[in-house]
CSV table of C-alpha atoms and ligand atoms in Angstrom, one decimal:
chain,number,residue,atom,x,y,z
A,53,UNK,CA,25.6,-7.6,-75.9
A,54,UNK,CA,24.8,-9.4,-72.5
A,55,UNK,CA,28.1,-8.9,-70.3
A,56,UNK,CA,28.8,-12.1,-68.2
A,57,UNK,CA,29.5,-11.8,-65.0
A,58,UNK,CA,31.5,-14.4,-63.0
A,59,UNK,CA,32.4,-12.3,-59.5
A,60,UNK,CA,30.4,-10.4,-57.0
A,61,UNK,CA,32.2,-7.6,-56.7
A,62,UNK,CA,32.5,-7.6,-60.5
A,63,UNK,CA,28.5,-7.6,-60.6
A,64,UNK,CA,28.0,-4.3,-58.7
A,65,UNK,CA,30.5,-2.8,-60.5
A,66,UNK,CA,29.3,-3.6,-63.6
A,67,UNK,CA,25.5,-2.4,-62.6
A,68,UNK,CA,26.8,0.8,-61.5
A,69,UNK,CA,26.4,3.0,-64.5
A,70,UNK,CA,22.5,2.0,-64.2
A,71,UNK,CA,21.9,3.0,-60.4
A,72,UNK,CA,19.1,5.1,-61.5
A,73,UNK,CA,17.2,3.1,-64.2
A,74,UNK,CA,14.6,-0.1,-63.4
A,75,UNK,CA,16.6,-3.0,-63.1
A,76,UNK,CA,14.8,-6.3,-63.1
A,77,UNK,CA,16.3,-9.4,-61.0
A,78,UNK,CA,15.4,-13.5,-62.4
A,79,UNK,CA,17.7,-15.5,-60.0
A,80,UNK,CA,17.4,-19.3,-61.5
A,81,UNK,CA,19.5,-22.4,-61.3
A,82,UNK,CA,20.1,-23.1,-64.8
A,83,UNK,CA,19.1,-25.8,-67.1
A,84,UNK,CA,16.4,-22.6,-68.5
A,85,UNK,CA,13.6,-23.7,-69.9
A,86,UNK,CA,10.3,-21.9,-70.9
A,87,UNK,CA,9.4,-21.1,-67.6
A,88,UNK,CA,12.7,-19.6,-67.1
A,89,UNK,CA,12.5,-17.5,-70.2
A,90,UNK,CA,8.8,-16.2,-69.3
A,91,UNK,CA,9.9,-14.7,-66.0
A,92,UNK,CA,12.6,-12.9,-68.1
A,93,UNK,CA,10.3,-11.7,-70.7
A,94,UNK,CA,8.0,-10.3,-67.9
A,95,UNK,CA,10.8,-8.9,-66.2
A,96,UNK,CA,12.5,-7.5,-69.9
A,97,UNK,CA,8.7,-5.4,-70.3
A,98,UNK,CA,8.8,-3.7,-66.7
A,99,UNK,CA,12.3,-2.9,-66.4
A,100,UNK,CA,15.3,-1.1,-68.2
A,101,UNK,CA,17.6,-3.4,-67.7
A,102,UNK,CA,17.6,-7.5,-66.8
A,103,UNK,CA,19.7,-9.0,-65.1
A,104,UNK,CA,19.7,-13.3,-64.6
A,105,UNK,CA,21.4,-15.5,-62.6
A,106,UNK,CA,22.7,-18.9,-62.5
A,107,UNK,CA,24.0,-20.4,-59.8
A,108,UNK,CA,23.1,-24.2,-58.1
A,109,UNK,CA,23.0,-22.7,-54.5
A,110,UNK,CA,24.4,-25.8,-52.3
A,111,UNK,CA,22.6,-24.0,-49.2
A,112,UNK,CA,19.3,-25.3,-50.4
A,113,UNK,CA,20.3,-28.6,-51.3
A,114,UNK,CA,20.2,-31.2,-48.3
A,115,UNK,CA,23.2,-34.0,-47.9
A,116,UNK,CA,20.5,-36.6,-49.5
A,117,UNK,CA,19.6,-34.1,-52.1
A,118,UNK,CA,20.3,-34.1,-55.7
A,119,UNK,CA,22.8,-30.9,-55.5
A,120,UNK,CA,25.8,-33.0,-57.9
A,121,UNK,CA,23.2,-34.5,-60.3
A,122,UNK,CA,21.5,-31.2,-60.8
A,123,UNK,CA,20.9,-30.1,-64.8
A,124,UNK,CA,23.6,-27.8,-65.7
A,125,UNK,CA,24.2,-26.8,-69.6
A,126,UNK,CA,25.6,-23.3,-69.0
A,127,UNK,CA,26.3,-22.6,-72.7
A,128,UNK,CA,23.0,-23.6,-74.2
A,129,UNK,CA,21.8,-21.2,-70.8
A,130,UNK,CA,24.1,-18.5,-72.1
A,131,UNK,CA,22.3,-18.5,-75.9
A,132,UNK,CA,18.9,-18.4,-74.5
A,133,UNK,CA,19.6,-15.8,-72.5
A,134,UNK,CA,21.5,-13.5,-75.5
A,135,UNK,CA,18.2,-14.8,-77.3
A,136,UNK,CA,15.9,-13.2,-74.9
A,137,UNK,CA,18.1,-9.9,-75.0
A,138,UNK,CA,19.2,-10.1,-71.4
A,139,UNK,CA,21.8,-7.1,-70.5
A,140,UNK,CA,23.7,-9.5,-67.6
A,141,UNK,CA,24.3,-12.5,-66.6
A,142,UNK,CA,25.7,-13.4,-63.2
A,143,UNK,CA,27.0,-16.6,-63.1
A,144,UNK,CA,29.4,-17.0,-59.9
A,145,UNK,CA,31.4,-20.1,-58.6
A,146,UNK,CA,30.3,-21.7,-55.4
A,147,UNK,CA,34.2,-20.4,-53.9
A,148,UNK,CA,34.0,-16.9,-54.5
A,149,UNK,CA,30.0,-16.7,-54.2
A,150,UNK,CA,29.9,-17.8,-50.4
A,151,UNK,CA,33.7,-17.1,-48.9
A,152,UNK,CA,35.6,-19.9,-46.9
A,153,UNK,CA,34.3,-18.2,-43.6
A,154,UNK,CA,30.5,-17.8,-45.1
A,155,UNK,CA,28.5,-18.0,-41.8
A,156,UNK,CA,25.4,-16.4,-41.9
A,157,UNK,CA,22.1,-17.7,-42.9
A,158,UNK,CA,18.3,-16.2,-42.7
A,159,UNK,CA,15.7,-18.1,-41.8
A,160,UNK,CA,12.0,-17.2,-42.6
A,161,UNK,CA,10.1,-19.2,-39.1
A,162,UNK,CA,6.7,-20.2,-40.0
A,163,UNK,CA,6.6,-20.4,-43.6
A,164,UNK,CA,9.3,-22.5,-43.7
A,165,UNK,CA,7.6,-25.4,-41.8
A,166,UNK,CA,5.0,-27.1,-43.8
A,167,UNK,CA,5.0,-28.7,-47.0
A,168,UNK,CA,8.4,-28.7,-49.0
A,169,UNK,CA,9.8,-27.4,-45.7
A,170,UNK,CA,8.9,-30.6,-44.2
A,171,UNK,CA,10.2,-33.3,-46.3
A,172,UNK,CA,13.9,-30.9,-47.0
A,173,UNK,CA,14.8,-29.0,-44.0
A,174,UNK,CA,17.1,-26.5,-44.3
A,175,UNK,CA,16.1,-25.7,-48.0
A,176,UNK,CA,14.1,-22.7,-47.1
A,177,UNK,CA,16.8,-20.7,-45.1
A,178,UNK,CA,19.5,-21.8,-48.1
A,179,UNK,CA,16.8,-20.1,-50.0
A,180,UNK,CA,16.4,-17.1,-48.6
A,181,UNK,CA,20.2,-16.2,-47.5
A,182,UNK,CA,20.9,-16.8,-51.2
A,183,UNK,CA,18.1,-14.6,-52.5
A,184,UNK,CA,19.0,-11.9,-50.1
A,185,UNK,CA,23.1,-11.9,-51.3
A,186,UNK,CA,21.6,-11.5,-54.8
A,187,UNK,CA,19.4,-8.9,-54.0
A,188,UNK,CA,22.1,-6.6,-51.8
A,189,UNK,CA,24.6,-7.1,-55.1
A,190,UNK,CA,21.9,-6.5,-57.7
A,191,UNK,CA,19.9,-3.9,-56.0
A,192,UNK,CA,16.9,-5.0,-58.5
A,193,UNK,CA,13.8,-2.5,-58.4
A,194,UNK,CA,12.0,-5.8,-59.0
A,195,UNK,CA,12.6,-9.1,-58.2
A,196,UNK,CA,10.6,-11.9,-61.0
A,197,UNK,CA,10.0,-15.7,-59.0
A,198,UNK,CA,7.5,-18.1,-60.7
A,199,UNK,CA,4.4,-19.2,-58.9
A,200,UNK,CA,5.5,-23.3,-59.3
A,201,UNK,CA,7.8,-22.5,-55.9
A,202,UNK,CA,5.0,-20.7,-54.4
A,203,UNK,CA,6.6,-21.6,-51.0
A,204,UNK,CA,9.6,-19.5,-52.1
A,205,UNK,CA,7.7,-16.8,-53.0
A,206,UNK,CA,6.1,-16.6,-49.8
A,207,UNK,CA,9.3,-17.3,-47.9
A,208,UNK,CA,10.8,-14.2,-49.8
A,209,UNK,CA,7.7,-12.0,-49.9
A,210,UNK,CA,8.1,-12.5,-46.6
A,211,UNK,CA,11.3,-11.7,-45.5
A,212,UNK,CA,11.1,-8.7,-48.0
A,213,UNK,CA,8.7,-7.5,-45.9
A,214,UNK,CA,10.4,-8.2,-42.5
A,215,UNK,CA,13.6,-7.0,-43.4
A,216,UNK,CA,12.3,-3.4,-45.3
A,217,UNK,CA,13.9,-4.6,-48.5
A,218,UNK,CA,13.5,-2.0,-50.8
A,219,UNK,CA,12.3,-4.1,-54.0
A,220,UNK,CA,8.8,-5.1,-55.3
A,221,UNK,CA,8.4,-9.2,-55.3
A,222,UNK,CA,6.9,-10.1,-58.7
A,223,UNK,CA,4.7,-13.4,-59.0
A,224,UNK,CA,4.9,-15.4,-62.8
A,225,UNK,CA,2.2,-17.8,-63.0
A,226,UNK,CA,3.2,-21.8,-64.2
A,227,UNK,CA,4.4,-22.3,-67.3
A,228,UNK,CA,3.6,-25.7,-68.4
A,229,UNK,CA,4.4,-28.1,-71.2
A,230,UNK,CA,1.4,-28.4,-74.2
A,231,UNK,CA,0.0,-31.3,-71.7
A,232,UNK,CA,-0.1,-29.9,-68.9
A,233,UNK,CA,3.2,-30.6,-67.4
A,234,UNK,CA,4.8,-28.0,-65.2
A,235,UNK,CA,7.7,-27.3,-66.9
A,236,UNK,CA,10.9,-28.0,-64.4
A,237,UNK,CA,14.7,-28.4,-65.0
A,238,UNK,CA,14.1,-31.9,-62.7
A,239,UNK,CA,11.8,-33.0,-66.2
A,240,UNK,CA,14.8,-34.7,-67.8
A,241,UNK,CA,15.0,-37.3,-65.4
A,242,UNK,CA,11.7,-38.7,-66.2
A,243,UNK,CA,11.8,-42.0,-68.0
A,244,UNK,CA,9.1,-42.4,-71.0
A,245,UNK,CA,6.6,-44.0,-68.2
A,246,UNK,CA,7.2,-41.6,-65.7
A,247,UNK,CA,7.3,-38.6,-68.4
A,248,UNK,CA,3.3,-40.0,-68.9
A,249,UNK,CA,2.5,-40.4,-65.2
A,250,UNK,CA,3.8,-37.1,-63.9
A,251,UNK,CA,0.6,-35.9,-65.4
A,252,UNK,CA,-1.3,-36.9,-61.9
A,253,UNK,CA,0.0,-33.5,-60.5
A,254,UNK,CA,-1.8,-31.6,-62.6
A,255,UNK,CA,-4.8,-33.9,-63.2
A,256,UNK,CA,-4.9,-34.0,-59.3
A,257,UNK,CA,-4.8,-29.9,-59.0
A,258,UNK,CA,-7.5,-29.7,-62.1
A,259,UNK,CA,-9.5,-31.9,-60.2
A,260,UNK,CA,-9.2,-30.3,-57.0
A,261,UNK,CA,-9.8,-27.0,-58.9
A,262,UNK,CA,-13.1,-28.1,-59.8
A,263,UNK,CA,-14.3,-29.8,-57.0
A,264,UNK,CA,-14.3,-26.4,-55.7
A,265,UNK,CA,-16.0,-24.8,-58.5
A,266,UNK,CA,-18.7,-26.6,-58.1
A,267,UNK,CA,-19.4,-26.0,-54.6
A,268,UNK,CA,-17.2,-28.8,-52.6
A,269,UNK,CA,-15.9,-27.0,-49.6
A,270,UNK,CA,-14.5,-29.7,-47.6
A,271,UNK,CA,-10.5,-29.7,-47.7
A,272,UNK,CA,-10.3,-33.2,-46.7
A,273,UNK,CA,-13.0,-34.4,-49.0
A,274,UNK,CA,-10.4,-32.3,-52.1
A,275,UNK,CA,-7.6,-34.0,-50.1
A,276,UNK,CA,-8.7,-37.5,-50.6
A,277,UNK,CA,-9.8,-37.5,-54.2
A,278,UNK,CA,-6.3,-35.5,-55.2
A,279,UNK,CA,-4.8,-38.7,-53.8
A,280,UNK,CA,-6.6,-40.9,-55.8
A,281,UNK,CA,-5.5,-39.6,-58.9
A,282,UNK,CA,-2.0,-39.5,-57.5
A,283,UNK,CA,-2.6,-43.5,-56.4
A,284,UNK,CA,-3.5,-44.3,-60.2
A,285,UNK,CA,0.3,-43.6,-61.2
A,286,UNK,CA,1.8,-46.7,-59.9
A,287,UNK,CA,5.6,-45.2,-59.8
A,288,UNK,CA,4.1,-41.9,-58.4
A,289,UNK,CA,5.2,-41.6,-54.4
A,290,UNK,CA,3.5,-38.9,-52.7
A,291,UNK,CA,5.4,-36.5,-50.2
A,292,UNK,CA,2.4,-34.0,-49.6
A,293,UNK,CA,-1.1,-33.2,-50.9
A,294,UNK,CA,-2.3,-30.3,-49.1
A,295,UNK,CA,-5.0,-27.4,-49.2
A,296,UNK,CA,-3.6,-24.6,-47.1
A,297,UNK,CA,-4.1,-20.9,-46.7
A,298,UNK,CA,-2.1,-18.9,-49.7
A,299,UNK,CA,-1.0,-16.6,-47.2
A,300,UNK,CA,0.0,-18.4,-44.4
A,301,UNK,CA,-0.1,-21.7,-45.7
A,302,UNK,CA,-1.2,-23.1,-42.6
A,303,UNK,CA,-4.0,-26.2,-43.4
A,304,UNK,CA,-7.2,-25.4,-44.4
A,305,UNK,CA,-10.0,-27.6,-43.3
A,306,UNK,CA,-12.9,-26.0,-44.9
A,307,UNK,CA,-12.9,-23.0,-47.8
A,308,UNK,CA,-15.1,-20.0,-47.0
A,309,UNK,CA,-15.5,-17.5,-49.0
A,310,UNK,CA,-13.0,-14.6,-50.0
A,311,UNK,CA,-10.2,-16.9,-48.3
A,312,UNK,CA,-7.9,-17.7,-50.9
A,313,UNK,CA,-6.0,-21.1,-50.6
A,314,UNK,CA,-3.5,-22.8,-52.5
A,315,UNK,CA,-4.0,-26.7,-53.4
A,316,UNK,CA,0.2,-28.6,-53.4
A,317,UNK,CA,1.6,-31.2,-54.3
A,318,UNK,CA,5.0,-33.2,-54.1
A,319,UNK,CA,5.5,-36.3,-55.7
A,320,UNK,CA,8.3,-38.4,-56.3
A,321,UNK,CA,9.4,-40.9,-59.4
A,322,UNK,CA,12.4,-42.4,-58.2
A,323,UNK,CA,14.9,-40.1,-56.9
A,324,UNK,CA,12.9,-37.3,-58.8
A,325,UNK,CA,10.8,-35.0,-56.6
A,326,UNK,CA,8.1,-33.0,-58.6
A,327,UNK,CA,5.4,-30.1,-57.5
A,328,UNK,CA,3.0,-28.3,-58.7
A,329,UNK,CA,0.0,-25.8,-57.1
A,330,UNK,CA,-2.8,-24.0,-58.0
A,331,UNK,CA,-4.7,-21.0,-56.0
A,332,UNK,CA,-8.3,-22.2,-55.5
A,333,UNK,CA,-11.3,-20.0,-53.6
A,334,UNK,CA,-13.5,-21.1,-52.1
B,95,AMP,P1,14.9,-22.7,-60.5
B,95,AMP,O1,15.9,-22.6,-61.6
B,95,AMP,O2,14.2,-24.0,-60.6
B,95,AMP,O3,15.4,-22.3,-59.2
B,95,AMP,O4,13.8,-21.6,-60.9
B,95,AMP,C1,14.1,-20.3,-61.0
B,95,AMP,C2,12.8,-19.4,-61.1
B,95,AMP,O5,12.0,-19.9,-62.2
B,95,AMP,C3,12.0,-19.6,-59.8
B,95,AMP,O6,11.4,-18.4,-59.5
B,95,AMP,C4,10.9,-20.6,-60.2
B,95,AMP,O7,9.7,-20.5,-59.5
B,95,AMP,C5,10.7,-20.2,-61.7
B,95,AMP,N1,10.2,-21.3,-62.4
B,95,AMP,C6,10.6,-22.6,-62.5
B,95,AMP,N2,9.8,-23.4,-63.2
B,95,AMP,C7,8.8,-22.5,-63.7
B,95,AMP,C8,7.6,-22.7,-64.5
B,95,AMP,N3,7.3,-23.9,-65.0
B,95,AMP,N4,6.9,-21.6,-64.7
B,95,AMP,C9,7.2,-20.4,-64.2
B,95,AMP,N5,8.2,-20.2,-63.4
B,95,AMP,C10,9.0,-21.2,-63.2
């Protein structure tokens, strides 16, 4: 039976009893989908016990942001989750999550910056000081994150590492739809037209992919035909294309070899922001 937990204090409590098995962490936002379910599964095979979470953290939504529109179906979450033969869910409010007086926040410097960083300031600290609550409640020997935020997963890798947090960051590659699509809880937003043109993401990275397969080692040169394929979506508008270092993800101008980078993307359709990435070498 998966126990359902609403309160913090009720969480730790609850895990307790299980202080000296492996307890795997996958925090999520709801509105689960595949992607959701295969960082659980992962998660499910390297640990005793699996613990989710749902909760729409408003400290990583901006004022402009779609924070009230977000997906949320928590009892068709709830099924999928007994389904997948989780042992607890925590699944706090916003009120008793962060306190009235909730003042502190953590804020991962450099990796922050660039790419989603640019375009939604803010969301990367909200990130991390909710990550780091779950983490201190849960006390997970491993922590699951997918690899289509691989900003977040740097930005917590990260301040694991800084801040001697005693649990291993696990890395679940993208889960996609049968044509390609990465799958995303934002998905339902698409219209019919936009469904079919959210495709340039992945054509884009496929291409860029490629290009570099065969030898093409000029970042802007990968740059510019990824935005071609992006231009030929006429409701696609572009926030970032960008080949940067996977570690640092500072730019990259030219790959060399053994230097592993990460081609990104962020595209909008309408109010709809979509991204995708894949790890190229040069
Ligand atoms: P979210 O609910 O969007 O905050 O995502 C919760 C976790 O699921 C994050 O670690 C995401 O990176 C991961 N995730 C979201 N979409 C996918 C996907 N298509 N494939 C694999 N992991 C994903």
């Amino acid at each position: 039976m998966m126990k359902v937990l609403r309160r913090s204090q009720a969480l730790r409590k609850a895990l307790d009893p299980y202080r000296n098995k492996k307890i795997g962490l996958v925090p999520t936002m709801g509105a689960l989908h595949e992607g959701h379910l295969s960082l659980l599964r992962l998660a499910k095979k390297e640990n005793d016990i699996t613990v989710a979470s749902i909760f729409v953290n408003p400290l990583q939504f901006g004022p402009k942001e779609d924070l009230r529109r977000y997906p949320r179906n928590f009892l068709r979450d709830k099924k999928l989750l007994i389904k997948e033969k989780t042992d607890f869910l925590f699944a706090p409010s916003k009120k008793t999550f962060y306190l009235t007086d909730f003042q502190t926040s953590v804020s991962v410097k450099c990796l922050s910056e660039p790419l989603c960083g640019a375009s939604r300031p803010g969301h990367f600290a909200g990130v991390a000081t909710v990550v780091l609550k779950l983490l201190n409640l849960v006390r997970p020997t491993a922590l699951y994150l997918g690899q289509k935020d691989y900003q977040q997963f740097r930005v917590v890798t990260q301040m694991v590492k800084d801040l001697d947090i005693p649990v291993e960051v696990r890395r679940a590659p993208i889960f996609r739809e049968p044509d390609g699509l990465a799958m995303s809880s934002r998905n339902v937003f698409l219209s019919e037209t936009e469904r079919k043109e959210a495709l340039c993401l992945v054509r884009a990275l496929k291409l860029a992919r490629s290009l570099t397969a065969k030898g093409v080692k000029d970042c802007r040169r990968i740059r510019r035909e990824m935005l071609a394929v992006i231009k030929k979506a006429p409701h696609a508008r572009l926030d970032y294309a960008e080949i940067v270092d996977a570690a640092t993800l500072e730019p990259v101008v030219k790959l060399t070899k053994g230097r592993k980078a990460l081609a990104a993307l962020a595209v909008f359709f309408s109010k709809t922001r979509l991204i995708d990435n894949v790890l190229i070498k040069g």
